[in-house]
């Protein structure tokens, strides 16, 4: 059984020639990214780091932080209010679909797709728009352990072209699902999508969730363990857009994808793993990223319902050299 470092190096080398998929171009700034960038990062719950490729390269969050924004909304308002405004059901529709908003309960199906992400973001408390943004940035910094910033050109680009997002916000305002000040909510959503992160940052965030909400590098508690359970369930069923079912079937661990080409995934109790490769498929998921996780899951039996390997192969692959 290969060690994690050996396996990610092999997957990185084998998948580097893959040319399928394309960089998201509906947000003009995203189209400028080099499609050949490729990084894989793993951070264990005992703080070890395994990395290969472009793990320190900056790219934008897009919807990758929705889990963490949901946690802040939970902390600001509690479970009842959040569940009133946003569901926990997968849609089977594209991430930017508006169609289901106008039927049934009038509330977005889940917080991982655009409508739900906008509704969740609108719940973030703050004295004014700057205060709300600063609270979000401080929360992300808590997970990552360093300063972060919003990439202005991406923010402006999202804001100038986000007509579908604006339409969703208006529809939700019409249903009373979000408050009057939709421009503030939309700006906060666009700003959070434009925050710069690295593949390493995503792995640390995922490892914090794998470690029941405690950052394994800084040892700081970032989230209550019961919130981790709530939201990992949503990530498992809704985190990979309208390929979430296929992902649950083939890979079998909670994960979240973003259109900038990042994927973060959680191996509960063991590690956070992240990939970055900007060419995405028709669902919005990184082509190479999905293949990395399929390879890892197959090799180590990471699937949560796969008990045939007894969980020990991954444990051995990340065993601390001192043990
Ligand atoms: N800013 C993107 C949008 O609103 C986020 C999409 C995503 O990563 O799911 O379209």
CSV table of C-alpha atoms and ligand atoms in Angstrom, one decimal:
chain,number,residue,atom,x,y,z
A,1,UNK,CA,0.0,0.0,0.0
A,2,UNK,CA,1.7,3.3,-1.1
A,3,UNK,CA,2.2,6.1,1.4
A,4,UNK,CA,0.0,9.1,0.8
A,5,UNK,CA,2.9,11.2,-0.4
A,6,UNK,CA,3.9,8.6,-3.0
A,7,UNK,CA,0.3,8.1,-4.2
A,8,UNK,CA,-0.4,11.8,-4.7
A,9,UNK,CA,2.9,12.2,-6.6
A,10,UNK,CA,1.9,9.3,-8.8
A,11,UNK,CA,-1.6,10.7,-9.4
A,12,UNK,CA,-0.2,14.1,-10.1
A,13,UNK,CA,2.3,12.8,-12.7
A,14,UNK,CA,-0.3,10.5,-14.4
A,15,UNK,CA,-3.0,13.1,-14.5
A,16,UNK,CA,-0.8,16.1,-15.6
A,17,UNK,CA,-1.3,15.3,-19.4
A,18,UNK,CA,-5.2,15.3,-19.0
A,19,UNK,CA,-6.6,18.1,-21.3
A,20,UNK,CA,-10.3,17.5,-20.8
A,21,UNK,CA,-12.6,20.2,-19.4
A,22,UNK,CA,-12.2,24.0,-19.7
A,23,UNK,CA,-11.6,26.9,-17.4
A,24,UNK,CA,-14.9,28.6,-16.4
A,25,UNK,CA,-15.3,31.6,-18.6
A,26,UNK,CA,-18.8,33.0,-17.7
A,27,UNK,CA,-17.0,35.2,-15.2
A,28,UNK,CA,-14.4,37.0,-17.4
A,29,UNK,CA,-11.6,37.1,-14.7
A,30,UNK,CA,-11.8,33.3,-14.2
A,31,UNK,CA,-11.1,32.8,-17.9
A,32,UNK,CA,-7.6,34.2,-17.4
A,33,UNK,CA,-6.4,31.4,-15.2
A,34,UNK,CA,-3.7,29.0,-16.5
A,35,UNK,CA,-5.6,25.6,-17.1
A,36,UNK,CA,-2.4,23.6,-16.5
A,37,UNK,CA,-2.0,24.5,-12.9
A,38,UNK,CA,-2.3,21.4,-10.7
A,39,UNK,CA,-1.9,20.8,-7.0
A,40,UNK,CA,-2.8,18.2,-4.4
A,41,UNK,CA,-2.6,18.8,-0.7
A,42,UNK,CA,-3.4,16.6,2.3
A,43,UNK,CA,-3.3,17.6,5.9
A,44,UNK,CA,-3.9,15.0,8.6
A,45,UNK,CA,-5.7,15.5,11.9
A,46,UNK,CA,-2.3,15.1,13.7
A,47,UNK,CA,-1.0,18.0,11.6
A,48,UNK,CA,1.1,16.3,9.0
A,49,UNK,CA,1.2,17.9,5.5
A,50,UNK,CA,1.5,15.9,2.2
A,51,UNK,CA,1.7,18.0,-1.0
A,52,UNK,CA,2.6,18.0,-4.6
A,53,UNK,CA,2.5,20.6,-7.5
A,54,UNK,CA,0.9,24.1,-7.3
A,55,UNK,CA,-0.3,24.0,-3.7
A,56,UNK,CA,0.7,27.5,-2.9
A,57,UNK,CA,-0.8,29.2,-6.0
A,58,UNK,CA,-3.6,31.7,-5.3
A,59,UNK,CA,-7.0,31.2,-6.9
A,60,UNK,CA,-10.5,32.4,-6.0
A,61,UNK,CA,-12.8,30.7,-3.5
A,62,UNK,CA,-16.0,30.8,-5.6
A,63,UNK,CA,-18.5,28.6,-3.7
A,64,UNK,CA,-15.8,26.5,-1.9
A,65,UNK,CA,-16.3,28.3,1.4
A,66,UNK,CA,-20.1,27.8,1.6
A,67,UNK,CA,-19.8,25.3,4.3
A,68,UNK,CA,-18.0,27.8,6.5
A,69,UNK,CA,-20.4,30.6,5.7
A,70,UNK,CA,-23.2,28.3,6.7
A,71,UNK,CA,-21.5,27.8,10.0
A,72,UNK,CA,-21.4,31.5,10.6
A,73,UNK,CA,-25.1,31.8,9.7
A,74,UNK,CA,-25.8,29.0,12.2
A,75,UNK,CA,-23.8,30.8,14.9
A,76,UNK,CA,-25.5,34.1,14.1
A,77,UNK,CA,-29.1,32.8,14.0
A,78,UNK,CA,-29.3,29.1,15.1
A,79,UNK,CA,-30.6,26.0,13.3
A,80,UNK,CA,-34.3,27.0,13.1
A,81,UNK,CA,-33.7,30.2,11.2
A,82,UNK,CA,-31.2,28.7,8.8
A,83,UNK,CA,-33.4,25.7,8.1
A,84,UNK,CA,-36.4,28.1,7.5
A,85,UNK,CA,-34.4,29.9,4.8
A,86,UNK,CA,-32.3,27.2,3.2
A,87,UNK,CA,-33.0,23.4,2.8
A,88,UNK,CA,-30.7,20.4,2.8
A,89,UNK,CA,-31.9,18.7,-0.4
A,90,UNK,CA,-29.8,18.0,-3.5
A,91,UNK,CA,-31.4,19.5,-6.6
A,92,UNK,CA,-30.0,17.5,-9.5
A,93,UNK,CA,-29.9,20.9,-11.3
A,94,UNK,CA,-26.9,23.0,-12.4
A,95,UNK,CA,-25.4,25.2,-9.6
A,96,UNK,CA,-26.8,28.4,-11.1
A,97,UNK,CA,-30.3,27.1,-11.9
A,98,UNK,CA,-33.1,29.4,-10.9
A,99,UNK,CA,-36.0,27.1,-11.9
A,100,UNK,CA,-36.8,25.4,-8.6
A,101,UNK,CA,-36.8,28.6,-6.7
A,102,UNK,CA,-40.2,29.4,-8.1
A,103,UNK,CA,-41.9,26.2,-7.0
A,104,UNK,CA,-42.7,24.4,-3.7
A,105,UNK,CA,-41.4,26.0,-0.6
A,106,UNK,CA,-39.8,29.0,-2.4
A,107,UNK,CA,-36.7,28.5,-0.4
A,108,UNK,CA,-33.4,27.4,-2.0
A,109,UNK,CA,-32.8,23.6,-1.8
A,110,UNK,CA,-29.4,23.7,-0.2
A,111,UNK,CA,-26.6,26.2,0.8
A,112,UNK,CA,-24.0,24.8,-1.7
A,113,UNK,CA,-25.6,26.1,-4.9
A,114,UNK,CA,-25.9,29.7,-5.8
A,115,UNK,CA,-29.4,30.5,-4.6
A,116,UNK,CA,-28.8,28.9,-1.2
A,117,UNK,CA,-25.4,30.5,-1.0
A,118,UNK,CA,-26.8,33.9,-1.5
A,119,UNK,CA,-29.6,33.3,1.0
A,120,UNK,CA,-27.1,32.0,3.5
A,121,UNK,CA,-24.7,34.9,3.0
A,122,UNK,CA,-27.6,37.4,3.5
A,123,UNK,CA,-27.9,36.0,7.1
A,124,UNK,CA,-24.4,37.1,8.1
A,125,UNK,CA,-24.7,39.7,10.8
A,126,UNK,CA,-22.8,43.0,10.9
A,127,UNK,CA,-23.3,46.7,11.7
A,128,UNK,CA,-22.7,47.6,8.0
A,129,UNK,CA,-21.4,46.0,4.8
A,130,UNK,CA,-17.8,46.5,5.8
A,131,UNK,CA,-18.3,44.9,9.2
A,132,UNK,CA,-20.0,41.9,7.6
A,133,UNK,CA,-17.1,41.4,5.1
A,134,UNK,CA,-14.6,41.8,7.9
A,135,UNK,CA,-16.4,39.2,10.0
A,136,UNK,CA,-16.3,36.8,7.1
A,137,UNK,CA,-12.6,37.4,6.4
A,138,UNK,CA,-11.7,37.0,10.1
A,139,UNK,CA,-13.6,33.7,10.1
A,140,UNK,CA,-11.7,32.4,7.0
A,141,UNK,CA,-8.4,33.6,8.5
A,142,UNK,CA,-9.2,31.6,11.6
A,143,UNK,CA,-9.4,28.5,9.6
A,144,UNK,CA,-6.3,29.2,7.4
A,145,UNK,CA,-4.1,30.8,10.0
A,146,UNK,CA,-2.9,33.7,7.9
A,147,UNK,CA,-4.2,37.0,6.3
A,148,UNK,CA,-6.4,36.8,3.3
A,149,UNK,CA,-7.7,39.3,0.8
A,150,UNK,CA,-10.5,39.8,-1.8
A,151,UNK,CA,-9.2,39.9,-5.4
A,152,UNK,CA,-10.8,43.2,-6.7
A,153,UNK,CA,-10.8,42.4,-10.4
A,154,UNK,CA,-12.7,39.1,-9.8
A,155,UNK,CA,-15.1,40.8,-7.4
A,156,UNK,CA,-15.8,43.5,-10.0
A,157,UNK,CA,-16.1,40.9,-12.8
A,158,UNK,CA,-18.6,38.8,-10.8
A,159,UNK,CA,-20.6,41.9,-9.8
A,160,UNK,CA,-20.8,43.1,-13.4
A,161,UNK,CA,-21.8,39.8,-14.9
A,162,UNK,CA,-23.8,38.1,-12.1
A,163,UNK,CA,-27.2,38.6,-13.7
A,164,UNK,CA,-28.5,35.2,-12.8
A,165,UNK,CA,-27.4,35.7,-9.2
A,166,UNK,CA,-29.1,39.1,-9.1
A,167,UNK,CA,-32.3,37.5,-10.5
A,168,UNK,CA,-32.3,34.8,-7.8
A,169,UNK,CA,-31.8,37.4,-5.1
A,170,UNK,CA,-34.8,39.4,-6.4
A,171,UNK,CA,-37.0,36.3,-6.6
A,172,UNK,CA,-36.0,35.4,-3.0
A,173,UNK,CA,-36.8,39.0,-1.9
A,174,UNK,CA,-40.2,38.7,-3.6
A,175,UNK,CA,-40.8,35.5,-1.5
A,176,UNK,CA,-39.6,37.1,1.7
A,177,UNK,CA,-36.7,34.6,1.9
A,178,UNK,CA,-34.1,37.4,2.1
A,179,UNK,CA,-34.2,40.9,3.5
A,180,UNK,CA,-34.6,44.2,1.7
A,181,UNK,CA,-30.9,45.0,1.3
A,182,UNK,CA,-30.2,42.6,-1.5
A,183,UNK,CA,-27.3,44.7,-3.0
A,184,UNK,CA,-25.4,44.3,0.3
A,185,UNK,CA,-26.1,40.5,0.3
A,186,UNK,CA,-25.0,40.2,-3.3
A,187,UNK,CA,-21.9,42.2,-2.8
A,188,UNK,CA,-20.9,40.1,0.2
A,189,UNK,CA,-21.6,36.9,-1.8
A,190,UNK,CA,-19.5,38.2,-4.8
A,191,UNK,CA,-16.7,39.3,-2.4
A,192,UNK,CA,-16.5,36.0,-0.7
A,193,UNK,CA,-16.4,34.2,-4.0
A,194,UNK,CA,-13.4,36.5,-4.9
A,195,UNK,CA,-11.3,35.7,-1.8
A,196,UNK,CA,-7.9,34.3,-2.7
A,197,UNK,CA,-7.0,30.9,-1.4
A,198,UNK,CA,-4.5,28.1,-2.1
A,199,UNK,CA,-4.9,24.4,-2.3
A,200,UNK,CA,-3.0,24.1,0.9
A,201,UNK,CA,-5.5,26.5,2.6
A,202,UNK,CA,-8.4,24.3,1.4
A,203,UNK,CA,-6.7,21.2,2.8
A,204,UNK,CA,-6.2,22.9,6.2
A,205,UNK,CA,-9.9,23.9,6.2
A,206,UNK,CA,-11.0,20.4,5.3
A,207,UNK,CA,-8.6,18.9,8.0
A,208,UNK,CA,-10.3,21.2,10.6
A,209,UNK,CA,-13.6,19.6,9.7
A,210,UNK,CA,-12.1,16.1,9.7
A,211,UNK,CA,-10.8,17.0,13.2
A,212,UNK,CA,-14.3,17.8,14.5
A,213,UNK,CA,-13.8,21.6,14.1
A,214,UNK,CA,-10.4,22.0,15.6
A,215,UNK,CA,-7.6,23.3,13.3
A,216,UNK,CA,-4.9,20.6,13.5
A,217,UNK,CA,-2.1,23.1,12.7
A,218,UNK,CA,-3.0,25.9,15.1
A,219,UNK,CA,-5.0,23.8,17.5
A,220,UNK,CA,-7.7,26.5,17.5
A,221,UNK,CA,-11.4,25.5,17.7
A,222,UNK,CA,-13.1,26.9,14.6
A,223,UNK,CA,-16.5,25.1,14.7
A,224,UNK,CA,-18.7,23.3,17.2
A,225,UNK,CA,-18.6,19.5,16.6
A,226,UNK,CA,-22.4,19.2,16.2
A,227,UNK,CA,-22.3,21.9,13.4
A,228,UNK,CA,-19.6,19.9,11.7
A,229,UNK,CA,-21.9,16.9,11.7
A,230,UNK,CA,-24.9,18.9,10.3
A,231,UNK,CA,-22.9,20.5,7.5
A,232,UNK,CA,-20.8,17.5,6.5
A,233,UNK,CA,-24.2,15.7,5.8
A,234,UNK,CA,-25.1,18.5,3.4
A,235,UNK,CA,-21.6,18.5,1.8
A,236,UNK,CA,-22.0,14.7,1.3
A,237,UNK,CA,-25.3,15.0,-0.6
A,238,UNK,CA,-25.0,18.4,-2.2
A,239,UNK,CA,-21.3,19.5,-2.4
A,240,UNK,CA,-20.4,18.3,-5.9
A,241,UNK,CA,-23.2,20.1,-7.8
A,242,UNK,CA,-25.4,17.9,-10.0
A,243,UNK,CA,-22.8,15.1,-9.9
A,244,UNK,CA,-23.2,14.7,-6.1
A,245,UNK,CA,-24.8,11.3,-6.5
A,246,UNK,CA,-22.1,9.9,-8.7
A,247,UNK,CA,-19.5,11.3,-6.4
A,248,UNK,CA,-21.1,9.7,-3.3
A,249,UNK,CA,-21.3,6.4,-5.2
A,250,UNK,CA,-17.7,6.4,-6.5
A,251,UNK,CA,-15.7,8.4,-4.0
A,252,UNK,CA,-17.9,8.3,-0.9
A,253,UNK,CA,-16.6,11.1,1.3
A,254,UNK,CA,-18.1,14.6,1.9
A,255,UNK,CA,-16.6,17.2,-0.5
A,256,UNK,CA,-17.2,20.7,-1.9
A,257,UNK,CA,-16.3,21.9,-5.3
A,258,UNK,CA,-16.0,25.4,-6.8
A,259,UNK,CA,-15.9,26.6,-10.4
A,260,UNK,CA,-12.4,28.0,-10.0
A,261,UNK,CA,-11.2,24.4,-10.0
A,262,UNK,CA,-10.8,23.6,-6.3
A,263,UNK,CA,-12.2,20.6,-4.5
A,264,UNK,CA,-11.9,20.1,-0.7
A,265,UNK,CA,-12.8,16.8,0.8
A,266,UNK,CA,-13.0,15.4,4.3
A,267,UNK,CA,-11.9,11.9,5.5
A,268,UNK,CA,-13.6,12.1,8.9
A,269,UNK,CA,-11.2,11.6,11.8
A,270,UNK,CA,-8.2,11.3,9.5
A,271,UNK,CA,-7.5,14.1,7.1
A,272,UNK,CA,-8.5,16.9,4.8
A,273,UNK,CA,-7.6,16.6,1.2
A,274,UNK,CA,-7.7,19.3,-1.5
A,275,UNK,CA,-7.0,19.6,-5.2
A,276,UNK,CA,-6.6,22.5,-7.5
A,277,UNK,CA,-6.8,22.2,-11.3
A,278,UNK,CA,-8.9,24.9,-13.1
A,279,UNK,CA,-10.3,22.9,-16.1
A,280,UNK,CA,-13.8,21.9,-15.0
A,281,UNK,CA,-16.4,19.6,-16.5
A,282,UNK,CA,-20.0,20.3,-17.5
A,283,UNK,CA,-21.1,20.1,-13.9
A,284,UNK,CA,-18.5,22.6,-12.6
A,285,UNK,CA,-16.2,20.1,-11.0
A,286,UNK,CA,-12.4,20.0,-11.7
A,287,UNK,CA,-11.7,17.1,-14.2
A,288,UNK,CA,-8.3,16.2,-12.7
A,289,UNK,CA,-9.5,16.8,-9.2
A,290,UNK,CA,-12.4,14.3,-9.5
A,291,UNK,CA,-9.9,11.7,-10.9
A,292,UNK,CA,-7.5,12.3,-8.0
A,293,UNK,CA,-10.2,11.6,-5.5
A,294,UNK,CA,-11.4,8.5,-7.4
A,295,UNK,CA,-7.9,7.2,-7.3
A,296,UNK,CA,-7.4,7.9,-3.6
A,297,UNK,CA,-10.7,6.4,-2.7
A,298,UNK,CA,-10.1,3.3,-4.7
A,299,UNK,CA,-6.6,2.7,-3.4
A,300,UNK,CA,-7.3,3.3,0.3
A,301,UNK,CA,-11.0,2.3,0.5
A,302,UNK,CA,-12.0,5.8,1.7
A,303,UNK,CA,-15.7,5.4,0.8
A,304,UNK,CA,-17.6,5.8,4.1
A,305,UNK,CA,-19.6,2.6,3.4
A,306,UNK,CA,-16.6,0.5,2.3
A,307,UNK,CA,-15.6,-1.5,5.3
A,308,UNK,CA,-13.7,-4.1,3.3
A,309,UNK,CA,-10.3,-2.6,3.9
A,310,UNK,CA,-11.1,-2.0,7.6
A,311,UNK,CA,-10.0,1.6,7.5
A,312,UNK,CA,-6.5,0.6,8.2
A,313,UNK,CA,-4.9,1.2,4.8
A,314,UNK,CA,-5.4,4.9,4.8
A,315,UNK,CA,-4.3,5.1,8.5
A,316,UNK,CA,-1.1,3.3,7.5
A,317,UNK,CA,-0.6,5.6,4.5
A,318,UNK,CA,-0.6,8.6,6.8
A,319,UNK,CA,1.1,7.0,9.8
A,320,UNK,CA,3.5,9.5,11.5
A,321,UNK,CA,7.1,8.4,10.9
A,322,UNK,CA,7.8,8.6,14.6
A,323,UNK,CA,5.2,5.7,15.2
B,1,LIG,N1,-19.3,33.1,-8.1
B,1,LIG,C1,-19.8,31.9,-8.8
B,1,LIG,C2,-21.2,32.2,-9.3
B,1,LIG,O1,-21.9,32.8,-8.6
B,1,LIG,C3,-19.7,30.7,-7.8
B,1,LIG,C4,-20.1,29.4,-8.5
B,1,LIG,C5,-19.6,28.2,-7.8
B,1,LIG,O2,-18.4,28.1,-7.5
B,1,LIG,O3,-20.4,27.3,-7.5
B,1,LIG,O4,-21.6,31.8,-10.3
